[in-house]
GROMACS .gro file of C-alpha atoms in nm:
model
  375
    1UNK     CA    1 -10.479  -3.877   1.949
    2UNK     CA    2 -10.157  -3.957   2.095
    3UNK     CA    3 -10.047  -4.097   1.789
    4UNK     CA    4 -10.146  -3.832   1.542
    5UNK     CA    5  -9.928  -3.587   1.839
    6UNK     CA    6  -9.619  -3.813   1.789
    7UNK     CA    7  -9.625  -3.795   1.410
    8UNK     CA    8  -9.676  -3.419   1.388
    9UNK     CA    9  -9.354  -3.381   1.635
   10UNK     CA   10  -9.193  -3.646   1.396
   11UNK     CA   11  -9.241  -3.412   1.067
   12UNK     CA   12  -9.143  -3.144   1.248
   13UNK     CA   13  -8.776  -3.262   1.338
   14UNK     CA   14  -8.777  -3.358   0.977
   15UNK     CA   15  -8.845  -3.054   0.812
   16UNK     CA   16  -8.579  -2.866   1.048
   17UNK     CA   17  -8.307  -3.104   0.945
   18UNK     CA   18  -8.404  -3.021   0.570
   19UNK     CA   19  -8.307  -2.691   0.656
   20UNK     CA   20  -7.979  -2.735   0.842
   21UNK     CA   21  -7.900  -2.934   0.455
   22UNK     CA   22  -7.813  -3.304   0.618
   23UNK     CA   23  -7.803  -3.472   0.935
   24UNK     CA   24  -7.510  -3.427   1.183
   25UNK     CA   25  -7.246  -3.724   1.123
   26UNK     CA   26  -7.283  -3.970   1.345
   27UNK     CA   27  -7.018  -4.027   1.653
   28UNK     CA   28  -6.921  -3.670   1.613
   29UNK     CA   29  -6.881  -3.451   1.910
   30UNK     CA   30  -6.988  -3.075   1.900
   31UNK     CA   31  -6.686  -2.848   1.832
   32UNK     CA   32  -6.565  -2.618   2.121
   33UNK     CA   33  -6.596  -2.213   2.071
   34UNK     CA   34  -6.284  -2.142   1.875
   35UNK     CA   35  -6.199  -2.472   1.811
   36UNK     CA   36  -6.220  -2.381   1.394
   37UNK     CA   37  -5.937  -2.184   1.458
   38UNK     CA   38  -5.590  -2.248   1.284
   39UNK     CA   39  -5.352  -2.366   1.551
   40UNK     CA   40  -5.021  -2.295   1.582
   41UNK     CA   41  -4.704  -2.581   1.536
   42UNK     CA   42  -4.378  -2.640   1.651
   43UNK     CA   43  -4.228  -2.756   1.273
   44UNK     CA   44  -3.844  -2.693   1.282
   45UNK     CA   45  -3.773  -2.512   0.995
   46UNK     CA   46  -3.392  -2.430   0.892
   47UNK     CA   47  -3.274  -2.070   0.908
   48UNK     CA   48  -3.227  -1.900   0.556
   49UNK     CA   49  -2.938  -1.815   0.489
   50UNK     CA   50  -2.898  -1.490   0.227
   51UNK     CA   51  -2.756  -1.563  -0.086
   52UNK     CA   52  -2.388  -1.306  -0.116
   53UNK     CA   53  -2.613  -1.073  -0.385
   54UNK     CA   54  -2.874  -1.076  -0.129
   55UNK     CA   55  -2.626  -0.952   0.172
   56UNK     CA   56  -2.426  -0.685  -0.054
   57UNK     CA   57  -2.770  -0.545  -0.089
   58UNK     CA   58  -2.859  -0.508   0.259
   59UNK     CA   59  -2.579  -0.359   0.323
   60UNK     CA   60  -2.590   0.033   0.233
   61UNK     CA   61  -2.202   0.088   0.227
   62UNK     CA   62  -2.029  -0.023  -0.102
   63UNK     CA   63  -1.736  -0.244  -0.052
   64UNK     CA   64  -1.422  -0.210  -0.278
   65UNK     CA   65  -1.245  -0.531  -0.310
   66UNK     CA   66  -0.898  -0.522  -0.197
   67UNK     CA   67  -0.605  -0.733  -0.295
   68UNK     CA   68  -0.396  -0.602  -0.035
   69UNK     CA   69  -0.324  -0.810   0.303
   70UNK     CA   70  -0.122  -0.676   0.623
   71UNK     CA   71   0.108  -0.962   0.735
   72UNK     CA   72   0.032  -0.922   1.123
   73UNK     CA   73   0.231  -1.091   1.461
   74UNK     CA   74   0.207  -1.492   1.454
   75UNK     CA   75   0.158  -1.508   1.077
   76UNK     CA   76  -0.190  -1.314   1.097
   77UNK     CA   77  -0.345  -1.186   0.803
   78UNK     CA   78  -0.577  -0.861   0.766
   79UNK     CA   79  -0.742  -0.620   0.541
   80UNK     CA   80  -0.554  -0.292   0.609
   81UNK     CA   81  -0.759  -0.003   0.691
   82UNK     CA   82  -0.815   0.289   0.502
   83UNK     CA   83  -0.563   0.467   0.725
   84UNK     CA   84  -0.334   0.311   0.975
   85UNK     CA   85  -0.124   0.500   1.244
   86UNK     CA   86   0.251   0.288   1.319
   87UNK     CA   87   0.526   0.319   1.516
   88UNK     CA   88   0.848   0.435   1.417
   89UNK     CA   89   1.058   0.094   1.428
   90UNK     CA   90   0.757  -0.077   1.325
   91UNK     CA   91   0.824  -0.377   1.037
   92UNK     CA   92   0.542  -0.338   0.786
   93UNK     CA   93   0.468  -0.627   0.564
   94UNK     CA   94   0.221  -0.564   0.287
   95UNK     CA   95   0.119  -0.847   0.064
   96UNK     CA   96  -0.099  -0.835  -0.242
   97UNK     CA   97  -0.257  -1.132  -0.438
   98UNK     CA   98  -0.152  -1.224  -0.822
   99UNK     CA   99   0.130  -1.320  -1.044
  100UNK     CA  100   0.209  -0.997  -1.186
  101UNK     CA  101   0.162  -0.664  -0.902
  102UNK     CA  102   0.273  -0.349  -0.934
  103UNK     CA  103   0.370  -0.103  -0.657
  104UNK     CA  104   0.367   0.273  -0.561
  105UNK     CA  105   0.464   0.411  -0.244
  106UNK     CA  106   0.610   0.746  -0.089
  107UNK     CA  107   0.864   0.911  -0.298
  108UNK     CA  108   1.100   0.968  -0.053
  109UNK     CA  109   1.185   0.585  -0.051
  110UNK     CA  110   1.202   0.516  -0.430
  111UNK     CA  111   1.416   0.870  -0.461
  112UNK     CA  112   1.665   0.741  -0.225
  113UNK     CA  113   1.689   0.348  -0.318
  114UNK     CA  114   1.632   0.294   0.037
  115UNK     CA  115   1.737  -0.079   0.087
  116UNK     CA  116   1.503  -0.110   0.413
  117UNK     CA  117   1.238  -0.185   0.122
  118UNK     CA  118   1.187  -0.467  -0.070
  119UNK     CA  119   0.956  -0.589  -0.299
  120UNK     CA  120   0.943  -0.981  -0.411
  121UNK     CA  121   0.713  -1.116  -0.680
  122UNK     CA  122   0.639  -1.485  -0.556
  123UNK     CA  123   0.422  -1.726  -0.780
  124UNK     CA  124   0.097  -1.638  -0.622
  125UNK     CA  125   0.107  -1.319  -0.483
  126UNK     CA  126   0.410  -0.986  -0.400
  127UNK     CA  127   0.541  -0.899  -0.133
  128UNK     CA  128   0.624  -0.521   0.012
  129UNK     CA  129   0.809  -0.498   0.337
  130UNK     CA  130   1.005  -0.234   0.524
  131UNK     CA  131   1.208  -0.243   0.761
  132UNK     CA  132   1.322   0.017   1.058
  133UNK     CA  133   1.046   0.248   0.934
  134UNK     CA  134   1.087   0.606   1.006
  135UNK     CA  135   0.847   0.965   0.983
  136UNK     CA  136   1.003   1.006   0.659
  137UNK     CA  137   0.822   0.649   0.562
  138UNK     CA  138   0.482   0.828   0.592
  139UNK     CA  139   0.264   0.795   0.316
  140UNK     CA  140   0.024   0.571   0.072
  141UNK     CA  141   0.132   0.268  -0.023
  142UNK     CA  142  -0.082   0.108  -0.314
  143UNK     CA  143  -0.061  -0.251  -0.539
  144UNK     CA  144  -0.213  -0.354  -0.803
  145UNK     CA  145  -0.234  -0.631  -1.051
  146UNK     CA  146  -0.149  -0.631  -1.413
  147UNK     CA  147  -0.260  -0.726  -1.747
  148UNK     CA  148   0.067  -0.781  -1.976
  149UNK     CA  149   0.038  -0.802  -2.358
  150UNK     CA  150   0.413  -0.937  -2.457
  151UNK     CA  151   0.662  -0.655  -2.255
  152UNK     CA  152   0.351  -0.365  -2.274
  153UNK     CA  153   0.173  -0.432  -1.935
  154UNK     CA  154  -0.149  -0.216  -1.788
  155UNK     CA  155  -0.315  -0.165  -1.478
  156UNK     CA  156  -0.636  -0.393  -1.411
  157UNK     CA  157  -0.862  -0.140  -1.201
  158UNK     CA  158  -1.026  -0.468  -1.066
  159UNK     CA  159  -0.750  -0.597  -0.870
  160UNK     CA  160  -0.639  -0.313  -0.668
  161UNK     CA  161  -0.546  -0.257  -0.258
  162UNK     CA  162  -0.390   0.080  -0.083
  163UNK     CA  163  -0.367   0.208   0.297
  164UNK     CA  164  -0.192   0.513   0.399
  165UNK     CA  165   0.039   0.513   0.676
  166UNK     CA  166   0.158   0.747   0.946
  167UNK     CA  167   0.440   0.668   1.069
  168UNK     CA  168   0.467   0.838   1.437
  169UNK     CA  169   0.818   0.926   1.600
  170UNK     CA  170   0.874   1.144   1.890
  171UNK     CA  171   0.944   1.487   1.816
  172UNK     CA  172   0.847   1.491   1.465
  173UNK     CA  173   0.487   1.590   1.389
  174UNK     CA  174   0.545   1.686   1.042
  175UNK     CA  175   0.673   1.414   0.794
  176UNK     CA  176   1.056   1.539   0.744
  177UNK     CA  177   1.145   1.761   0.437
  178UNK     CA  178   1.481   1.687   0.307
  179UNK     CA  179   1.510   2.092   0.286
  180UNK     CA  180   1.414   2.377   0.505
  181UNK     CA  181   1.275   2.619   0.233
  182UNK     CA  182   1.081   2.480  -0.029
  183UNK     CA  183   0.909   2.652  -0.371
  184UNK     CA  184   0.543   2.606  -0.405
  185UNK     CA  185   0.401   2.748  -0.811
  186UNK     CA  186   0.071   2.905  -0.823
  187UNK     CA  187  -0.065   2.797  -1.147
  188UNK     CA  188  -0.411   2.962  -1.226
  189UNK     CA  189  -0.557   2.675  -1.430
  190UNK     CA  190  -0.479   2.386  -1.152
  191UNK     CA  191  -0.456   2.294  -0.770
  192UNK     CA  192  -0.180   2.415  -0.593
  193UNK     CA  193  -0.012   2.217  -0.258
  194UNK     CA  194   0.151   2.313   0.032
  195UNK     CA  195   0.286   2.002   0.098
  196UNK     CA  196   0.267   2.005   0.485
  197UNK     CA  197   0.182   1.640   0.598
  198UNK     CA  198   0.162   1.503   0.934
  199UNK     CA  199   0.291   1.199   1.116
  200UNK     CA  200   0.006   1.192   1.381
  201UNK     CA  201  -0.398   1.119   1.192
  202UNK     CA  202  -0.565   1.341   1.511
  203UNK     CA  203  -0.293   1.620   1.472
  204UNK     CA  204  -0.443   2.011   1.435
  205UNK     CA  205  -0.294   2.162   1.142
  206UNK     CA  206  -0.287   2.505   1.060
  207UNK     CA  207  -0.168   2.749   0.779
  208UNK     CA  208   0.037   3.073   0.830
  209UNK     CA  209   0.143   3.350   0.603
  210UNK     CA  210   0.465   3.469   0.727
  211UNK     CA  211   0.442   3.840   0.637
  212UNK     CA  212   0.215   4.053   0.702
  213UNK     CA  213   0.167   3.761   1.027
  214UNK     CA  214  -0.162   3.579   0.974
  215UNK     CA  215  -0.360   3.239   0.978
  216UNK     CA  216  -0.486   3.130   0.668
  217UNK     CA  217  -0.787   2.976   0.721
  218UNK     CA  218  -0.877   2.658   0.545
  219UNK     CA  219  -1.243   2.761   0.461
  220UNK     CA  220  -1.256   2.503   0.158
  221UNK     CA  221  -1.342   2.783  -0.138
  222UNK     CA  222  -0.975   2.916  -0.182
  223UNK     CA  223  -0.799   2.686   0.066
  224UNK     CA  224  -0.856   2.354   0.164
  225UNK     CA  225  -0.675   2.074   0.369
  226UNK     CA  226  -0.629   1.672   0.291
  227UNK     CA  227  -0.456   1.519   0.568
  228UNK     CA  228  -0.276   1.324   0.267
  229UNK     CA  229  -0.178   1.593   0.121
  230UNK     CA  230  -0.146   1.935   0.323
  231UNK     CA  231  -0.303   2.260   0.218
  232UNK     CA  232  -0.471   2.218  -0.106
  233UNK     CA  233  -0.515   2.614  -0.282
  234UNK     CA  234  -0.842   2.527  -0.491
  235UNK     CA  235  -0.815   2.824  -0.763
  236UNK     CA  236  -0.434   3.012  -0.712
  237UNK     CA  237  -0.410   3.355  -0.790
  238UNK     CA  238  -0.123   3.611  -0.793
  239UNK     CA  239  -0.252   3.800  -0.452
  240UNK     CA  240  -0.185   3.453  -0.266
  241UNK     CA  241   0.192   3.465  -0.295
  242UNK     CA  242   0.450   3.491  -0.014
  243UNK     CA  243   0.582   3.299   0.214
  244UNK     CA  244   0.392   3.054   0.438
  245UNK     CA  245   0.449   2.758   0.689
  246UNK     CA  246   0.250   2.523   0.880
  247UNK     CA  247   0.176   2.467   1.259
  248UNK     CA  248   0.057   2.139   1.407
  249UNK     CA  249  -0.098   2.001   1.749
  250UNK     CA  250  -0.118   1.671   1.921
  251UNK     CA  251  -0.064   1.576   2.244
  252UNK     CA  252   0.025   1.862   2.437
  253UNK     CA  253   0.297   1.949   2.188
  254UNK     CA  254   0.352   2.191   1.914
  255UNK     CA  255   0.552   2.193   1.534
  256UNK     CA  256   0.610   2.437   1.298
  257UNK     CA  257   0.734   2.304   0.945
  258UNK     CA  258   0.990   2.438   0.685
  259UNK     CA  259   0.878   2.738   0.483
  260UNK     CA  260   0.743   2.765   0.147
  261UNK     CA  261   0.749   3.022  -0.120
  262UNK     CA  262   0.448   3.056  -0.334
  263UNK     CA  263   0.571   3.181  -0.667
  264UNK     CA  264   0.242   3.279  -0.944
  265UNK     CA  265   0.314   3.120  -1.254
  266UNK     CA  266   0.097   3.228  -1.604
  267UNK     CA  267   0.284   3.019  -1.866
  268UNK     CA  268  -0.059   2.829  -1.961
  269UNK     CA  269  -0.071   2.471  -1.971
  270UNK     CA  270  -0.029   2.274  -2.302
  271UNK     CA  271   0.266   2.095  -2.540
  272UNK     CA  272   0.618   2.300  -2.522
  273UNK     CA  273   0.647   2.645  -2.675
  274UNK     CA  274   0.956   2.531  -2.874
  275UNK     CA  275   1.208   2.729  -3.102
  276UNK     CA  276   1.524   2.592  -3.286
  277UNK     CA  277   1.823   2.787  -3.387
  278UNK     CA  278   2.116   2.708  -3.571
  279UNK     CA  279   2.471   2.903  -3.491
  280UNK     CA  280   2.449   2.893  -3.887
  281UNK     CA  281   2.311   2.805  -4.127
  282UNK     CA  282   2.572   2.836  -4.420
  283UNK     CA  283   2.901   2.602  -4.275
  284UNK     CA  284   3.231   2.538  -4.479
  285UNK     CA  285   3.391   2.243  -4.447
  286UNK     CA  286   3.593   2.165  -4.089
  287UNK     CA  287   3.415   2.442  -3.860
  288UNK     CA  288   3.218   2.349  -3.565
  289UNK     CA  289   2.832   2.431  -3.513
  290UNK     CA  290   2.553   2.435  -3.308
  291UNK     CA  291   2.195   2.393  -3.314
  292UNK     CA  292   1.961   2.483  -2.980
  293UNK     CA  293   1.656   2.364  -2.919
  294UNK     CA  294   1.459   2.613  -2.607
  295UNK     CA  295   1.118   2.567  -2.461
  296UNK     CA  296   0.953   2.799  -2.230
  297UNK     CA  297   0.736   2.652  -1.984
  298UNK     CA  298   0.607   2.594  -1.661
  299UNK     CA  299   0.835   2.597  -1.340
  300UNK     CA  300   0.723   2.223  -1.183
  301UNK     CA  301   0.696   2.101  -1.549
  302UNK     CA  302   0.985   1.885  -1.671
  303UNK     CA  303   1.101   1.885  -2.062
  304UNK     CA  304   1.235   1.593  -2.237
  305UNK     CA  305   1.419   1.612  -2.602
  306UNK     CA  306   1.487   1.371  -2.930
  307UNK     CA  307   1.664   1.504  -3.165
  308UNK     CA  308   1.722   1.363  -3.552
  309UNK     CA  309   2.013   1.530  -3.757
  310UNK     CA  310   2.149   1.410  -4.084
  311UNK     CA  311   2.499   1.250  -3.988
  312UNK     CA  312   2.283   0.997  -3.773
  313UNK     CA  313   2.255   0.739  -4.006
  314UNK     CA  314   2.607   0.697  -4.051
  315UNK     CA  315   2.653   0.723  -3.620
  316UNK     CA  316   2.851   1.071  -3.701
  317UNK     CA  317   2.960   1.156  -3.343
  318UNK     CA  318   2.778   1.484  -3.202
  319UNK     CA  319   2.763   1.586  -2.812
  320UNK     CA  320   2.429   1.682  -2.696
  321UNK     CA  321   2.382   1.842  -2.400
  322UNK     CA  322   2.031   1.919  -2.165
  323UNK     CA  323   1.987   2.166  -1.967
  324UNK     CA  324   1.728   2.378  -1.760
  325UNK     CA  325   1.692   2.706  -1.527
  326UNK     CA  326   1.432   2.933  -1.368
  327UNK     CA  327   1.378   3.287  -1.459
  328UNK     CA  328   1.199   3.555  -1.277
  329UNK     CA  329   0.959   3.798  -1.537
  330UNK     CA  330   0.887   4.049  -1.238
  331UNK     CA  331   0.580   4.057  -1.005
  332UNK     CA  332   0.672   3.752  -0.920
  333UNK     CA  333   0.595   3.531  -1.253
  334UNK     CA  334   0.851   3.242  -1.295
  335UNK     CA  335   0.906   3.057  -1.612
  336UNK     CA  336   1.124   2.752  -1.679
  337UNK     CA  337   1.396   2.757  -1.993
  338UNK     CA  338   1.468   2.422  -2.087
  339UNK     CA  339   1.723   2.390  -2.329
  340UNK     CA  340   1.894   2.105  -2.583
  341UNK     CA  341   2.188   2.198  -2.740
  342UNK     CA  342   2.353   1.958  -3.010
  343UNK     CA  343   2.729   2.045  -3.139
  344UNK     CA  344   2.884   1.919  -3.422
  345UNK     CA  345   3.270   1.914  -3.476
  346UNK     CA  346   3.476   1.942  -3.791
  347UNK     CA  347   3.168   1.979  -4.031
  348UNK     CA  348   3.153   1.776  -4.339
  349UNK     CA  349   2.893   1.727  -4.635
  350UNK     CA  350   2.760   1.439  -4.427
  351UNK     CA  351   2.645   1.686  -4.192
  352UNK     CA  352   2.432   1.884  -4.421
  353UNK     CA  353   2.055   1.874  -4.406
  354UNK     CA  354   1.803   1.928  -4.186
  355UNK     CA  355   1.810   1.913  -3.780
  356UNK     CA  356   1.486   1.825  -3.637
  357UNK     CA  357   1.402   1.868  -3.239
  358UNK     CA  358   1.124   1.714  -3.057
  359UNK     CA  359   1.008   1.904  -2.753
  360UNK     CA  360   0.762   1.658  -2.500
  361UNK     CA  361   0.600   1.684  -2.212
  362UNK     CA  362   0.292   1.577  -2.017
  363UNK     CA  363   0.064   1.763  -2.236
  364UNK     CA  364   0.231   1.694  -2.589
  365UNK     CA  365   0.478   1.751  -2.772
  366UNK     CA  366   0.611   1.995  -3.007
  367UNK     CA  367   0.926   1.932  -3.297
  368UNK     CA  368   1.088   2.222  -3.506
  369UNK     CA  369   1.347   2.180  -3.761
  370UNK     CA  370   1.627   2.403  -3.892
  371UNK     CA  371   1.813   2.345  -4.228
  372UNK     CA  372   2.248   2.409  -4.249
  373UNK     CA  373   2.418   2.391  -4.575
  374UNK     CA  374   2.767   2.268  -4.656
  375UNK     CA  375   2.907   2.560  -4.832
   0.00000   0.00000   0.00000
């Protein structure tokens, strides 16, 4: 009986391990609760480090590359700023990198040939510096490199650098104006600037209309103001002449800068308006002539002539003269004569033929001819 009890119990244990699939390995412990888990390690792993496409990408604000470098105390270098505020005094020395840079910077300096600047191309890169820098000095200064074709050279928009500068001095909050009345021209079909600038970036600038007495406010649909620039009228019109000036703020103190007169032009915009006329036509032999060649133009807009006349060929000796004035039309319109007079002494047959102007400016250009005849 005991026997048959054993067996059955034997079967049994059999048939459970049939369904549990095979028998538990042998020398195995049994697992702890959890113990399937993944655990964690302590594998040093080196930090990755984001390719340059991967950083510019991150970073929201695009970067212009600059060429530009501010020479700083102790043979420093820097990026210049946007916008950078100097002493008066200061030595500024701007360097830009390539073998061929070209430079712009506030007019006053290249309209005077002010030897406190120099500029020196060395093999690698140019150098900019000034020297006993005033309020006057105020302004952008810009490089950039250039890609030269034989003697016909082009700016390479890649390679570029610029800061502006304010140049602070005491007493002067406004940048200096070698005048103390200046002429501003309303032109209805482009900006218009009242070139008030400042010496001081936080200064509080203001526009004035001198009579009837009143503050012009800078509400940035008629009038706006760039700190670069001054007062900025968006769309001129004839109701916005007079005269106005400008009143600044900083630092307890208080400016007011020269006066301007706004002057409404309405000579439109385009090549010269040119005519050509002779003192005669019909010459004898031995008399003198003349031949003038007028535009009529804008105030601001400068006129430039060429002329080609018959005797040129054989370098026949004529004086030609250039010349240019502002008239008044009434209600305040302005236009600009520009006129190019050539004169011919003792006529001959050489002379004879036709004389042929050629009116340019920023627009275009314009050429008219007359004929005179040797009679």
């Amino acid at each position: 009986m005991k026997l048959w009890l054993l067996l059955g119990l034997l079967l049994v244990r059999e048939a459970l391990e049939d369904v549990a699939g095979q028998h538990p390995p042998k020398n195995k412990r049994a697992k702890e609760p959890g113990e399937n888990r993944i655990k964690p390690t302590t594998k040093k792993v080196k930090p990755k480090i984001p390719k340059i496409k991967d950083r510019d990408s991150a970073d929201s604000t695009p970067k212009t590359p600059s060429i530009m470098m501010q020479v700083m105390d102790k043979g420093r270098f820097q990026k210049p700023a946007a916008t950078l505020s100097l002493s008066a005094g200061q030595t500024v020395e701007l360097r830009c990198k390539g073998n061929k840079i070209g430079w712009s910077y506030p007019d006053y300096l290249d309209t005077f040939k002010d030897s406190r600047l120099s500029v020196k191309q060395h093999e690698r890169y140019s150098q900019l510096t000034l020297v006993n820098s005033t309020a006057a000095d105020t302004g952008e200064f810009s490089c950039w490199g250039q890609l030269c074709d034989g003697y016909i050279c082009r700016k390479d928009e890649a390679k570029m650098g610029s800061t502006y500068i304010f140049f602070t001095e005491k007493g002067e909050l406004f940048v200096p104006s070698p005048s103390y009345f200046d002429v501003v021209f309303l032109n209805p079909d482009r900006q218009a600037v009242v070139p008030c600038r400042v010496t001081v970036l936080s200064a509080k600038v203001t526009l004035h209309r001198e009579f009837p007495a009143k503050e012009i406010p800078a509400n940035g649909t008629d009038v706006a103001y760039d700190v670069k620039r001054g007062f900025v009228y968006l769309q001129p019109r004839a109701a916005q002449q007079g005269i106005v000036y400008c009143r600044a703020e900083a630092g307890g103190r208080a400016q007011v800068s020269v006066k301007y007169q706004l002057l409404y032009v309405e000579v439109p915009s385009g090549p010269p308006s040119t005519t050509i006329v002779a003192s005669s036509n019909k010459v004898k032999g031995g008399d003198d002539i003349s031949v003038v060649c007028t535009v009529l133009g804008e105030p601001d807009v400068e006129v430039e002539f060429r002329w080609i006349f018959p005797g040129q060929k054989d370098d026949r000796p004529v004086t030609i003269q250039d010349s240019w004035r502002l008239i008044h039309r009434g209600r305040g319109h302005t236009t600009r004569i520009s006129q190019s007079v050539i004169m011919v002494e003792d006529f001959e047959t050489i002379d004879a033929g036709y004389y042929i102007c050629t009116a340019q400016n920023p627009q275009g250009q314009t050429t008219v001819a007359t004929t005179i005849e040797f009679s």
